[in-house]
Amino acid sequence: MSPTTGGNGPSVPILGFLTCVAFLYLSFGDLWLDYNREPELGFVTRNGTQFVLDGKPLYVNGWNSYWFMDHAVNDHSRHRVGAMLEAGSKMGLTVCRTWAFNDGGYNALQISPGRFDERVFKALDHVIAEAKTHGVRLLLSLVNNLQAYGGKTQYVNWAWQEGVGLSSSNDSFFFDPSIRRYFKNYLTVLLTRKNSITGIEYRNDPTIFAWELINEPRCLTDISGDTLQDWINEMTAFIKSIDKKHLLTVGLEGFYGPKSPKGLTVNPEKWASELGSDFVRNSESPNIDFASVHIYPDHWFHDQGFEENLKFAVKWMESHMEDGDKELKKPVLFTEFGLSNMNKDYEPSQRDRFYRTIFDVVYKSAKRKRSGAGTLVWQFLIQGMEGFNDEFGIVPWEKDSIQRLMMEQSCRLGKVSGRLFQDKKSTEICSHKP
């Protein structure tokens, strides 16, 4: 044997070295991986008036991009979903609200009752998978009170066309037994959908922050609120019978009903108490986990200037957080807010002040461990989406002041919840902060 290869001499120290390396990796490898890789998402739960994640409070700083599924259908526009989620993640945003419905019409998810377009379902699969990749959770809305993307009008038309509808009124969505069956079938298919990318059923996917039953429900044909309340109770119980892991909210604008003492003192005007909804009553439903509220004073009043609208927004938020603390004992999430650039007295700086004021109210609530659980801006887009924009839309990286406000709020809420510098993302976003 050659002296350089013969015998056991050199192999013993090499083997010892490899054993040592293996021991160190098994002992400390997870620490290295944890630093370089974001942790797996867990389910968000609630404890009283607080959202909870991994044993700590979670305060939401997020946004709306209702258009995700629609844009994920086609190859030429699919990249916009990832681009928007990446931008949100880089601002420290934790939740995005988007539509998980498109009933009838172009790129419909549900073509007709019980018939679904697999191509569009795969688009929604993509949205959820992309959100997971970027560490953002989704608040998925299940149907629209408005006609956009089908909504309750489409369900009523389907029942009418099939000769089983009780009424041509849009509000028959809430009381027609045939339409209730249509909607329950849709819920069953959606909740038990197995994601074609991740292999996870929607009901078992922690990327989904929560379900929203309906966007801005109103039932004008029964201002007592009984019809809408019965529907909420029935549908939320049905959802929870299939999915007990996810949080559930109604999707309310936040108006008080005719029997509420706040109907006259807090509602913007008399009409707001005659919409068939009631914030406290609807949110008290036993299967509702948190309350939802929208903030649009410039749409609700037609004779107020910016300063008056700003004062109303604070009063509106404080009132609903008071309800969350004292009546509901549940978190209150402000799931839409915005300031229109079509207002007569609009100036770009007003939007910054409006956002700042709303963020400050939530931050103060978080510091006091009150029910104000967070906010979702309406709405964020990326360049080249003029057809999906409205008077509230923002491309965040084109507005440095808005981007800074969003990042600052993420860091403030992270500090209050004890999450600041607990992961790579918050460290990168907030380490430059004083």
PDB file of C-alpha atoms in Angstrom, residues 31-278:
ATOM      1  CA  LEU A  31     -31.510  28.258  14.130  1.00  0.00           C
ATOM      2  CA  TRP A  32     -29.726  29.018  10.878  1.00  0.00           C
ATOM      3  CA  LEU A  33     -32.763  27.989   8.841  1.00  0.00           C
ATOM      4  CA  ASP A  34     -35.126  30.056  11.015  1.00  0.00           C
ATOM      5  CA  TYR A  35     -33.035  33.154  10.451  1.00  0.00           C
ATOM      6  CA  ASN A  36     -32.938  32.731   6.682  1.00  0.00           C
ATOM      7  CA  ARG A  37     -36.442  31.391   6.128  1.00  0.00           C
ATOM      8  CA  GLU A  38     -39.760  32.857   7.213  1.00  0.00           C
ATOM      9  CA  PRO A  39     -41.692  30.570   9.564  1.00  0.00           C
ATOM     10  CA  GLU A  40     -44.671  28.556   8.373  1.00  0.00           C
ATOM     11  CA  LEU A  41     -47.968  30.408   8.652  1.00  0.00           C
ATOM     12  CA  GLY A  42     -50.210  29.468  11.560  1.00  0.00           C
ATOM     13  CA  PHE A  43     -53.956  29.986  11.932  1.00  0.00           C
ATOM     14  CA  VAL A  44     -55.077  33.325  13.320  1.00  0.00           C
ATOM     15  CA  THR A  45     -57.496  32.887  16.238  1.00  0.00           C
ATOM     16  CA  ARG A  46     -59.073  35.291  18.670  1.00  0.00           C
ATOM     17  CA  ASN A  47     -59.093  35.710  22.424  1.00  0.00           C
ATOM     18  CA  GLY A  48     -61.824  38.126  23.485  1.00  0.00           C
ATOM     19  CA  THR A  49     -61.247  41.415  21.660  1.00  0.00           C
ATOM     20  CA  GLN A  50     -57.817  40.441  20.312  1.00  0.00           C
ATOM     21  CA  PHE A  51     -56.623  38.539  17.270  1.00  0.00           C
ATOM     22  CA  VAL A  52     -53.981  36.018  18.331  1.00  0.00           C
ATOM     23  CA  LEU A  53     -51.187  34.369  16.362  1.00  0.00           C
ATOM     24  CA  ASP A  54     -48.633  32.030  17.934  1.00  0.00           C
ATOM     25  CA  GLY A  55     -49.604  33.173  21.414  1.00  0.00           C
ATOM     26  CA  LYS A  56     -49.201  36.910  20.760  1.00  0.00           C
ATOM     27  CA  PRO A  57     -51.688  39.634  19.800  1.00  0.00           C
ATOM     28  CA  LEU A  58     -51.945  40.405  16.088  1.00  0.00           C
ATOM     29  CA  TYR A  59     -52.886  43.874  14.878  1.00  0.00           C
ATOM     30  CA  VAL A  60     -53.704  44.074  11.191  1.00  0.00           C
ATOM     31  CA  ASN A  61     -52.176  46.586   8.813  1.00  0.00           C
ATOM     32  CA  GLY A  62     -53.300  45.679   5.324  1.00  0.00           C
ATOM     33  CA  TRP A  63     -55.078  46.585   2.137  1.00  0.00           C
ATOM     34  CA  ASN A  64     -57.737  45.691  -0.434  1.00  0.00           C
ATOM     35  CA  SER A  65     -56.984  44.382  -3.927  1.00  0.00           C
ATOM     36  CA  TYR A  66     -60.349  42.975  -4.933  1.00  0.00           C
ATOM     37  CA  TRP A  67     -59.068  42.171  -8.448  1.00  0.00           C
ATOM     38  CA  PHE A  68     -56.609  39.351  -7.662  1.00  0.00           C
ATOM     39  CA  MET A  69     -58.584  36.341  -8.913  1.00  0.00           C
ATOM     40  CA  ASP A  70     -59.740  38.077 -12.075  1.00  0.00           C
ATOM     41  CA  HIS A  71     -56.184  39.046 -13.002  1.00  0.00           C
ATOM     42  CA  ALA A  72     -54.773  35.617 -12.141  1.00  0.00           C
ATOM     43  CA  VAL A  73     -56.936  33.965 -14.833  1.00  0.00           C
ATOM     44  CA  ASN A  74     -54.923  35.208 -17.823  1.00  0.00           C
ATOM     45  CA  ASP A  75     -51.209  34.782 -18.506  1.00  0.00           C
ATOM     46  CA  HIS A  76     -50.647  38.427 -19.452  1.00  0.00           C
ATOM     47  CA  SER A  77     -52.012  39.822 -16.165  1.00  0.00           C
ATOM     48  CA  ARG A  78     -51.177  37.083 -13.640  1.00  0.00           C
ATOM     49  CA  HIS A  79     -47.857  38.685 -12.674  1.00  0.00           C
ATOM     50  CA  ARG A  80     -49.737  41.619 -11.146  1.00  0.00           C
ATOM     51  CA  VAL A  81     -50.900  39.465  -8.244  1.00  0.00           C
ATOM     52  CA  GLY A  82     -47.368  38.546  -7.194  1.00  0.00           C
ATOM     53  CA  ALA A  83     -46.113  42.081  -7.756  1.00  0.00           C
ATOM     54  CA  MET A  84     -48.810  43.552  -5.496  1.00  0.00           C
ATOM     55  CA  LEU A  85     -48.292  40.924  -2.780  1.00  0.00           C
ATOM     56  CA  GLU A  86     -44.538  41.485  -2.870  1.00  0.00           C
ATOM     57  CA  ALA A  87     -45.048  45.236  -2.532  1.00  0.00           C
ATOM     58  CA  GLY A  88     -47.444  44.732   0.384  1.00  0.00           C
ATOM     59  CA  SER A  89     -45.038  42.379   2.104  1.00  0.00           C
ATOM     60  CA  LYS A  90     -42.196  44.882   1.761  1.00  0.00           C
ATOM     61  CA  MET A  91     -44.341  47.451   3.591  1.00  0.00           C
ATOM     62  CA  GLY A  92     -44.909  44.975   6.414  1.00  0.00           C
ATOM     63  CA  LEU A  93     -48.575  44.506   5.534  1.00  0.00           C
ATOM     64  CA  THR A  94     -50.108  41.359   6.963  1.00  0.00           C
ATOM     65  CA  VAL A  95     -53.560  40.915   5.389  1.00  0.00           C
ATOM     66  CA  CYS A  96     -55.077  41.567   1.961  1.00  0.00           C
ATOM     67  CA  ARG A  97     -58.831  41.504   1.375  1.00  0.00           C
ATOM     68  CA  THR A  98     -59.943  40.208  -2.009  1.00  0.00           C
ATOM     69  CA  TRP A  99     -62.917  38.617  -3.770  1.00  0.00           C
ATOM     70  CA  ALA A 100     -63.327  34.827  -3.771  1.00  0.00           C
ATOM     71  CA  PHE A 101     -66.423  35.173  -5.957  1.00  0.00           C
ATOM     72  CA  ASN A 102     -67.331  36.006  -9.525  1.00  0.00           C
ATOM     73  CA  ASP A 103     -70.856  34.861 -10.315  1.00  0.00           C
ATOM     74  CA  GLY A 104     -71.878  34.815 -13.979  1.00  0.00           C
ATOM     75  CA  GLY A 105     -70.356  37.096 -16.596  1.00  0.00           C
ATOM     76  CA  TYR A 106     -66.746  37.423 -17.751  1.00  0.00           C
ATOM     77  CA  ASN A 107     -64.173  35.158 -16.051  1.00  0.00           C
ATOM     78  CA  ALA A 108     -66.921  33.803 -13.792  1.00  0.00           C
ATOM     79  CA  LEU A 109     -65.862  31.363 -11.082  1.00  0.00           C
ATOM     80  CA  GLN A 110     -69.465  30.141 -10.783  1.00  0.00           C
ATOM     81  CA  ILE A 111     -70.911  30.016 -14.306  1.00  0.00           C
ATOM     82  CA  SER A 112     -74.365  28.976 -13.132  1.00  0.00           C
ATOM     83  CA  PRO A 113     -75.626  27.373  -9.902  1.00  0.00           C
ATOM     84  CA  GLY A 114     -73.299  24.463  -9.131  1.00  0.00           C
ATOM     85  CA  ARG A 115     -71.201  24.888 -12.319  1.00  0.00           C
ATOM     86  CA  PHE A 116     -67.660  26.175 -11.861  1.00  0.00           C
ATOM     87  CA  ASP A 117     -64.894  27.142 -14.272  1.00  0.00           C
ATOM     88  CA  GLU A 118     -61.792  25.151 -13.297  1.00  0.00           C
ATOM     89  CA  ARG A 119     -59.615  27.705 -15.085  1.00  0.00           C
ATOM     90  CA  VAL A 120     -60.852  30.426 -12.715  1.00  0.00           C
ATOM     91  CA  PHE A 121     -60.614  28.156  -9.676  1.00  0.00           C
ATOM     92  CA  LYS A 122     -56.961  27.594 -10.559  1.00  0.00           C
ATOM     93  CA  ALA A 123     -56.562  31.366 -10.652  1.00  0.00           C
ATOM     94  CA  LEU A 124     -57.833  31.553  -7.067  1.00  0.00           C
ATOM     95  CA  ASP A 125     -55.481  28.684  -6.188  1.00  0.00           C
ATOM     96  CA  HIS A 126     -52.666  30.829  -7.578  1.00  0.00           C
ATOM     97  CA  VAL A 127     -53.709  33.852  -5.502  1.00  0.00           C
ATOM     98  CA  ILE A 128     -53.646  31.831  -2.289  1.00  0.00           C
ATOM     99  CA  ALA A 129     -50.341  30.152  -3.140  1.00  0.00           C
ATOM    100  CA  GLU A 130     -48.737  33.518  -3.996  1.00  0.00           C
ATOM    101  CA  ALA A 131     -49.992  35.030  -0.746  1.00  0.00           C
ATOM    102  CA  LYS A 132     -48.382  32.195   1.189  1.00  0.00           C
ATOM    103  CA  THR A 133     -45.098  32.720  -0.675  1.00  0.00           C
ATOM    104  CA  HIS A 134     -45.038  36.377   0.381  1.00  0.00           C
ATOM    105  CA  GLY A 135     -46.192  35.779   3.969  1.00  0.00           C
ATOM    106  CA  VAL A 136     -49.467  37.659   3.504  1.00  0.00           C
ATOM    107  CA  ARG A 137     -52.821  36.330   4.698  1.00  0.00           C
ATOM    108  CA  LEU A 138     -56.086  36.761   2.807  1.00  0.00           C
ATOM    109  CA  LEU A 139     -59.495  37.929   3.958  1.00  0.00           C
ATOM    110  CA  LEU A 140     -61.699  36.276   1.328  1.00  0.00           C
ATOM    111  CA  SER A 141     -65.142  37.730   0.621  1.00  0.00           C
ATOM    112  CA  LEU A 142     -67.797  35.219  -0.476  1.00  0.00           C
ATOM    113  CA  VAL A 143     -70.489  37.237  -2.295  1.00  0.00           C
ATOM    114  CA  ASN A 144     -71.314  40.822  -3.196  1.00  0.00           C
ATOM    115  CA  ASN A 145     -74.367  42.776  -2.116  1.00  0.00           C
ATOM    116  CA  LEU A 146     -73.644  45.004  -5.126  1.00  0.00           C
ATOM    117  CA  GLN A 147     -73.990  43.913  -8.765  1.00  0.00           C
ATOM    118  CA  ALA A 148     -70.261  43.965  -9.532  1.00  0.00           C
ATOM    119  CA  TYR A 149     -68.965  40.432 -10.174  1.00  0.00           C
ATOM    120  CA  GLY A 150     -72.494  39.028 -10.091  1.00  0.00           C
ATOM    121  CA  GLY A 151     -73.528  39.552  -6.509  1.00  0.00           C
ATOM    122  CA  LYS A 152     -76.915  38.744  -5.053  1.00  0.00           C
ATOM    123  CA  THR A 153     -78.566  40.047  -8.265  1.00  0.00           C
ATOM    124  CA  GLN A 154     -77.027  37.183 -10.230  1.00  0.00           C
ATOM    125  CA  TYR A 155     -78.352  34.592  -7.781  1.00  0.00           C
ATOM    126  CA  VAL A 156     -81.839  36.076  -8.033  1.00  0.00           C
ATOM    127  CA  ASN A 157     -81.644  36.047 -11.837  1.00  0.00           C
ATOM    128  CA  TRP A 158     -80.592  32.400 -11.829  1.00  0.00           C
ATOM    129  CA  ALA A 159     -83.575  31.421  -9.687  1.00  0.00           C
ATOM    130  CA  TRP A 160     -85.908  33.493 -11.880  1.00  0.00           C
ATOM    131  CA  GLN A 161     -84.533  31.942 -15.084  1.00  0.00           C
ATOM    132  CA  GLU A 162     -84.981  28.428 -13.704  1.00  0.00           C
ATOM    133  CA  GLY A 163     -88.574  29.174 -12.708  1.00  0.00           C
ATOM    134  CA  VAL A 164     -88.027  28.622  -8.988  1.00  0.00           C
ATOM    135  CA  GLY A 165     -87.618  32.220  -7.789  1.00  0.00           C
ATOM    136  CA  LEU A 166     -90.122  33.593  -5.301  1.00  0.00           C
ATOM    137  CA  SER A 167     -89.501  37.218  -6.217  1.00  0.00           C
ATOM    138  CA  SER A 168     -87.562  39.354  -8.691  1.00  0.00           C
ATOM    139  CA  SER A 169     -86.426  41.570  -5.802  1.00  0.00           C
ATOM    140  CA  ASN A 170     -82.673  41.474  -5.170  1.00  0.00           C
ATOM    141  CA  ASP A 171     -83.423  41.004  -1.495  1.00  0.00           C
ATOM    142  CA  SER A 172     -84.972  37.595  -2.202  1.00  0.00           C
ATOM    143  CA  PHE A 173     -81.338  36.453  -2.105  1.00  0.00           C
ATOM    144  CA  PHE A 174     -81.733  36.491   1.663  1.00  0.00           C
ATOM    145  CA  PHE A 175     -85.068  34.640   1.987  1.00  0.00           C
ATOM    146  CA  ASP A 176     -85.675  32.486  -1.112  1.00  0.00           C
ATOM    147  CA  PRO A 177     -85.054  28.784  -0.209  1.00  0.00           C
ATOM    148  CA  SER A 178     -83.784  27.961  -3.711  1.00  0.00           C
ATOM    149  CA  ILE A 179     -81.254  30.782  -3.606  1.00  0.00           C
ATOM    150  CA  ARG A 180     -80.135  29.757  -0.146  1.00  0.00           C
ATOM    151  CA  ARG A 181     -79.451  26.282  -1.552  1.00  0.00           C
ATOM    152  CA  TYR A 182     -77.480  27.791  -4.443  1.00  0.00           C
ATOM    153  CA  PHE A 183     -75.332  29.752  -2.011  1.00  0.00           C
ATOM    154  CA  LYS A 184     -74.770  26.826   0.351  1.00  0.00           C
ATOM    155  CA  ASN A 185     -73.659  24.701  -2.562  1.00  0.00           C
ATOM    156  CA  TYR A 186     -71.164  27.382  -3.580  1.00  0.00           C
ATOM    157  CA  LEU A 187     -69.881  27.554   0.001  1.00  0.00           C
ATOM    158  CA  THR A 188     -69.420  23.792   0.161  1.00  0.00           C
ATOM    159  CA  VAL A 189     -67.485  23.666  -3.107  1.00  0.00           C
ATOM    160  CA  LEU A 190     -65.281  26.625  -2.159  1.00  0.00           C
ATOM    161  CA  LEU A 191     -64.478  25.617   1.414  1.00  0.00           C
ATOM    162  CA  THR A 192     -63.587  22.048   0.456  1.00  0.00           C
ATOM    163  CA  ARG A 193     -61.638  23.025  -2.675  1.00  0.00           C
ATOM    164  CA  LYS A 194     -58.196  21.358  -2.801  1.00  0.00           C
ATOM    165  CA  ASN A 195     -55.665  23.875  -4.043  1.00  0.00           C
ATOM    166  CA  SER A 196     -54.145  22.550  -7.276  1.00  0.00           C
ATOM    167  CA  ILE A 197     -50.786  24.171  -6.406  1.00  0.00           C
ATOM    168  CA  THR A 198     -50.371  23.585  -2.659  1.00  0.00           C
ATOM    169  CA  GLY A 199     -52.537  20.484  -2.278  1.00  0.00           C
ATOM    170  CA  ILE A 200     -54.250  22.039   0.767  1.00  0.00           C
ATOM    171  CA  GLU A 201     -58.027  22.334   1.075  1.00  0.00           C
ATOM    172  CA  TYR A 202     -59.090  25.935   1.541  1.00  0.00           C
ATOM    173  CA  ARG A 203     -60.702  25.138   4.889  1.00  0.00           C
ATOM    174  CA  ASN A 204     -57.341  23.814   6.133  1.00  0.00           C
ATOM    175  CA  ASP A 205     -55.123  26.604   4.787  1.00  0.00           C
ATOM    176  CA  PRO A 206     -53.814  29.129   7.355  1.00  0.00           C
ATOM    177  CA  THR A 207     -52.919  31.502   4.507  1.00  0.00           C
ATOM    178  CA  ILE A 208     -56.600  32.420   4.653  1.00  0.00           C
ATOM    179  CA  PHE A 209     -56.950  34.897   7.521  1.00  0.00           C
ATOM    180  CA  ALA A 210     -60.742  34.731   7.594  1.00  0.00           C
ATOM    181  CA  TRP A 211     -63.913  34.481   5.520  1.00  0.00           C
ATOM    182  CA  GLU A 212     -66.169  37.486   4.928  1.00  0.00           C
ATOM    183  CA  LEU A 213     -69.766  36.402   4.417  1.00  0.00           C
ATOM    184  CA  ILE A 214     -70.890  39.245   2.118  1.00  0.00           C
ATOM    185  CA  ASN A 215     -69.561  42.612   1.038  1.00  0.00           C
ATOM    186  CA  GLU A 216     -71.684  45.476   2.459  1.00  0.00           C
ATOM    187  CA  PRO A 217     -75.010  43.657   3.043  1.00  0.00           C
ATOM    188  CA  ARG A 218     -78.225  45.651   2.838  1.00  0.00           C
ATOM    189  CA  CYS A 219     -81.840  44.461   2.813  1.00  0.00           C
ATOM    190  CA  LEU A 220     -83.971  47.500   2.009  1.00  0.00           C
ATOM    191  CA  THR A 221     -87.238  45.545   1.887  1.00  0.00           C
ATOM    192  CA  ASP A 222     -87.035  44.734   5.604  1.00  0.00           C
ATOM    193  CA  ILE A 223     -85.597  47.630   7.575  1.00  0.00           C
ATOM    194  CA  SER A 224     -86.398  45.810  10.841  1.00  0.00           C
ATOM    195  CA  GLY A 225     -83.295  43.760  10.100  1.00  0.00           C
ATOM    196  CA  ASP A 226     -84.940  40.394  10.789  1.00  0.00           C
ATOM    197  CA  THR A 227     -84.510  39.027   7.259  1.00  0.00           C
ATOM    198  CA  LEU A 228     -80.799  39.793   7.072  1.00  0.00           C
ATOM    199  CA  GLN A 229     -80.224  38.571  10.629  1.00  0.00           C
ATOM    200  CA  ASP A 230     -81.877  35.208   9.920  1.00  0.00           C
ATOM    201  CA  TRP A 231     -79.723  34.789   6.816  1.00  0.00           C
ATOM    202  CA  ILE A 232     -76.531  35.667   8.706  1.00  0.00           C
ATOM    203  CA  ASN A 233     -77.336  33.164  11.453  1.00  0.00           C
ATOM    204  CA  GLU A 234     -78.111  30.375   8.990  1.00  0.00           C
ATOM    205  CA  MET A 235     -75.129  30.899   6.677  1.00  0.00           C
ATOM    206  CA  THR A 236     -72.537  31.397   9.395  1.00  0.00           C
ATOM    207  CA  ALA A 237     -73.675  28.207  11.141  1.00  0.00           C
ATOM    208  CA  PHE A 238     -73.411  26.392   7.795  1.00  0.00           C
ATOM    209  CA  ILE A 239     -69.867  27.672   7.178  1.00  0.00           C
ATOM    210  CA  LYS A 240     -68.753  26.689  10.679  1.00  0.00           C
ATOM    211  CA  SER A 241     -70.186  23.183  10.170  1.00  0.00           C
ATOM    212  CA  ILE A 242     -67.659  22.757   7.331  1.00  0.00           C
ATOM    213  CA  ASP A 243     -64.776  24.939   8.509  1.00  0.00           C
ATOM    214  CA  LYS A 244     -64.111  25.396  12.221  1.00  0.00           C
ATOM    215  CA  LYS A 245     -60.526  26.594  11.780  1.00  0.00           C
ATOM    216  CA  HIS A 246     -61.021  30.006  10.209  1.00  0.00           C
ATOM    217  CA  LEU A 247     -62.369  33.231  11.624  1.00  0.00           C
ATOM    218  CA  LEU A 248     -65.591  34.611  10.154  1.00  0.00           C
ATOM    219  CA  THR A 249     -67.006  38.130   9.801  1.00  0.00           C
ATOM    220  CA  VAL A 250     -70.136  39.571   8.202  1.00  0.00           C
ATOM    221  CA  GLY A 251     -68.710  42.309   5.939  1.00  0.00           C
ATOM    222  CA  LEU A 252     -70.739  45.213   7.330  1.00  0.00           C
ATOM    223  CA  GLU A 253     -70.408  48.910   6.598  1.00  0.00           C
ATOM    224  CA  GLY A 254     -71.083  49.556  10.290  1.00  0.00           C
ATOM    225  CA  PHE A 255     -74.438  51.359  10.256  1.00  0.00           C
ATOM    226  CA  TYR A 256     -76.707  51.137  13.288  1.00  0.00           C
ATOM    227  CA  GLY A 257     -80.294  49.932  12.885  1.00  0.00           C
ATOM    228  CA  PRO A 258     -83.547  51.716  13.804  1.00  0.00           C
ATOM    229  CA  LYS A 259     -83.698  50.142  17.271  1.00  0.00           C
ATOM    230  CA  SER A 260     -80.138  51.092  18.183  1.00  0.00           C
ATOM    231  CA  PRO A 261     -79.659  54.181  20.365  1.00  0.00           C
ATOM    232  CA  LYS A 262     -76.678  55.051  18.190  1.00  0.00           C
ATOM    233  CA  GLY A 263     -78.885  55.151  15.087  1.00  0.00           C
ATOM    234  CA  LEU A 264     -79.526  58.836  15.661  1.00  0.00           C
ATOM    235  CA  THR A 265     -76.312  59.899  17.407  1.00  0.00           C
ATOM    236  CA  VAL A 266     -73.587  58.144  15.385  1.00  0.00           C
ATOM    237  CA  ASN A 267     -75.002  57.169  11.972  1.00  0.00           C
ATOM    238  CA  PRO A 268     -74.087  59.690   9.268  1.00  0.00           C
ATOM    239  CA  GLU A 269     -77.747  60.439   8.407  1.00  0.00           C
ATOM    240  CA  LYS A 270     -81.237  58.988   8.849  1.00  0.00           C
ATOM    241  CA  TRP A 271     -81.016  56.790   5.722  1.00  0.00           C
ATOM    242  CA  ALA A 272     -78.248  54.751   7.312  1.00  0.00           C
ATOM    243  CA  SER A 273     -80.643  53.240   9.853  1.00  0.00           C
ATOM    244  CA  GLU A 274     -83.066  52.107   7.125  1.00  0.00           C
ATOM    245  CA  LEU A 275     -80.856  49.627   5.260  1.00  0.00           C
ATOM    246  CA  GLY A 276     -81.952  46.444   7.035  1.00  0.00           C
ATOM    247  CA  SER A 277     -78.594  46.013   8.758  1.00  0.00           C
ATOM    248  CA  ASP A 278     -77.503  46.722  12.318  1.00  0.00           C
TER     249      ASP A 278
END
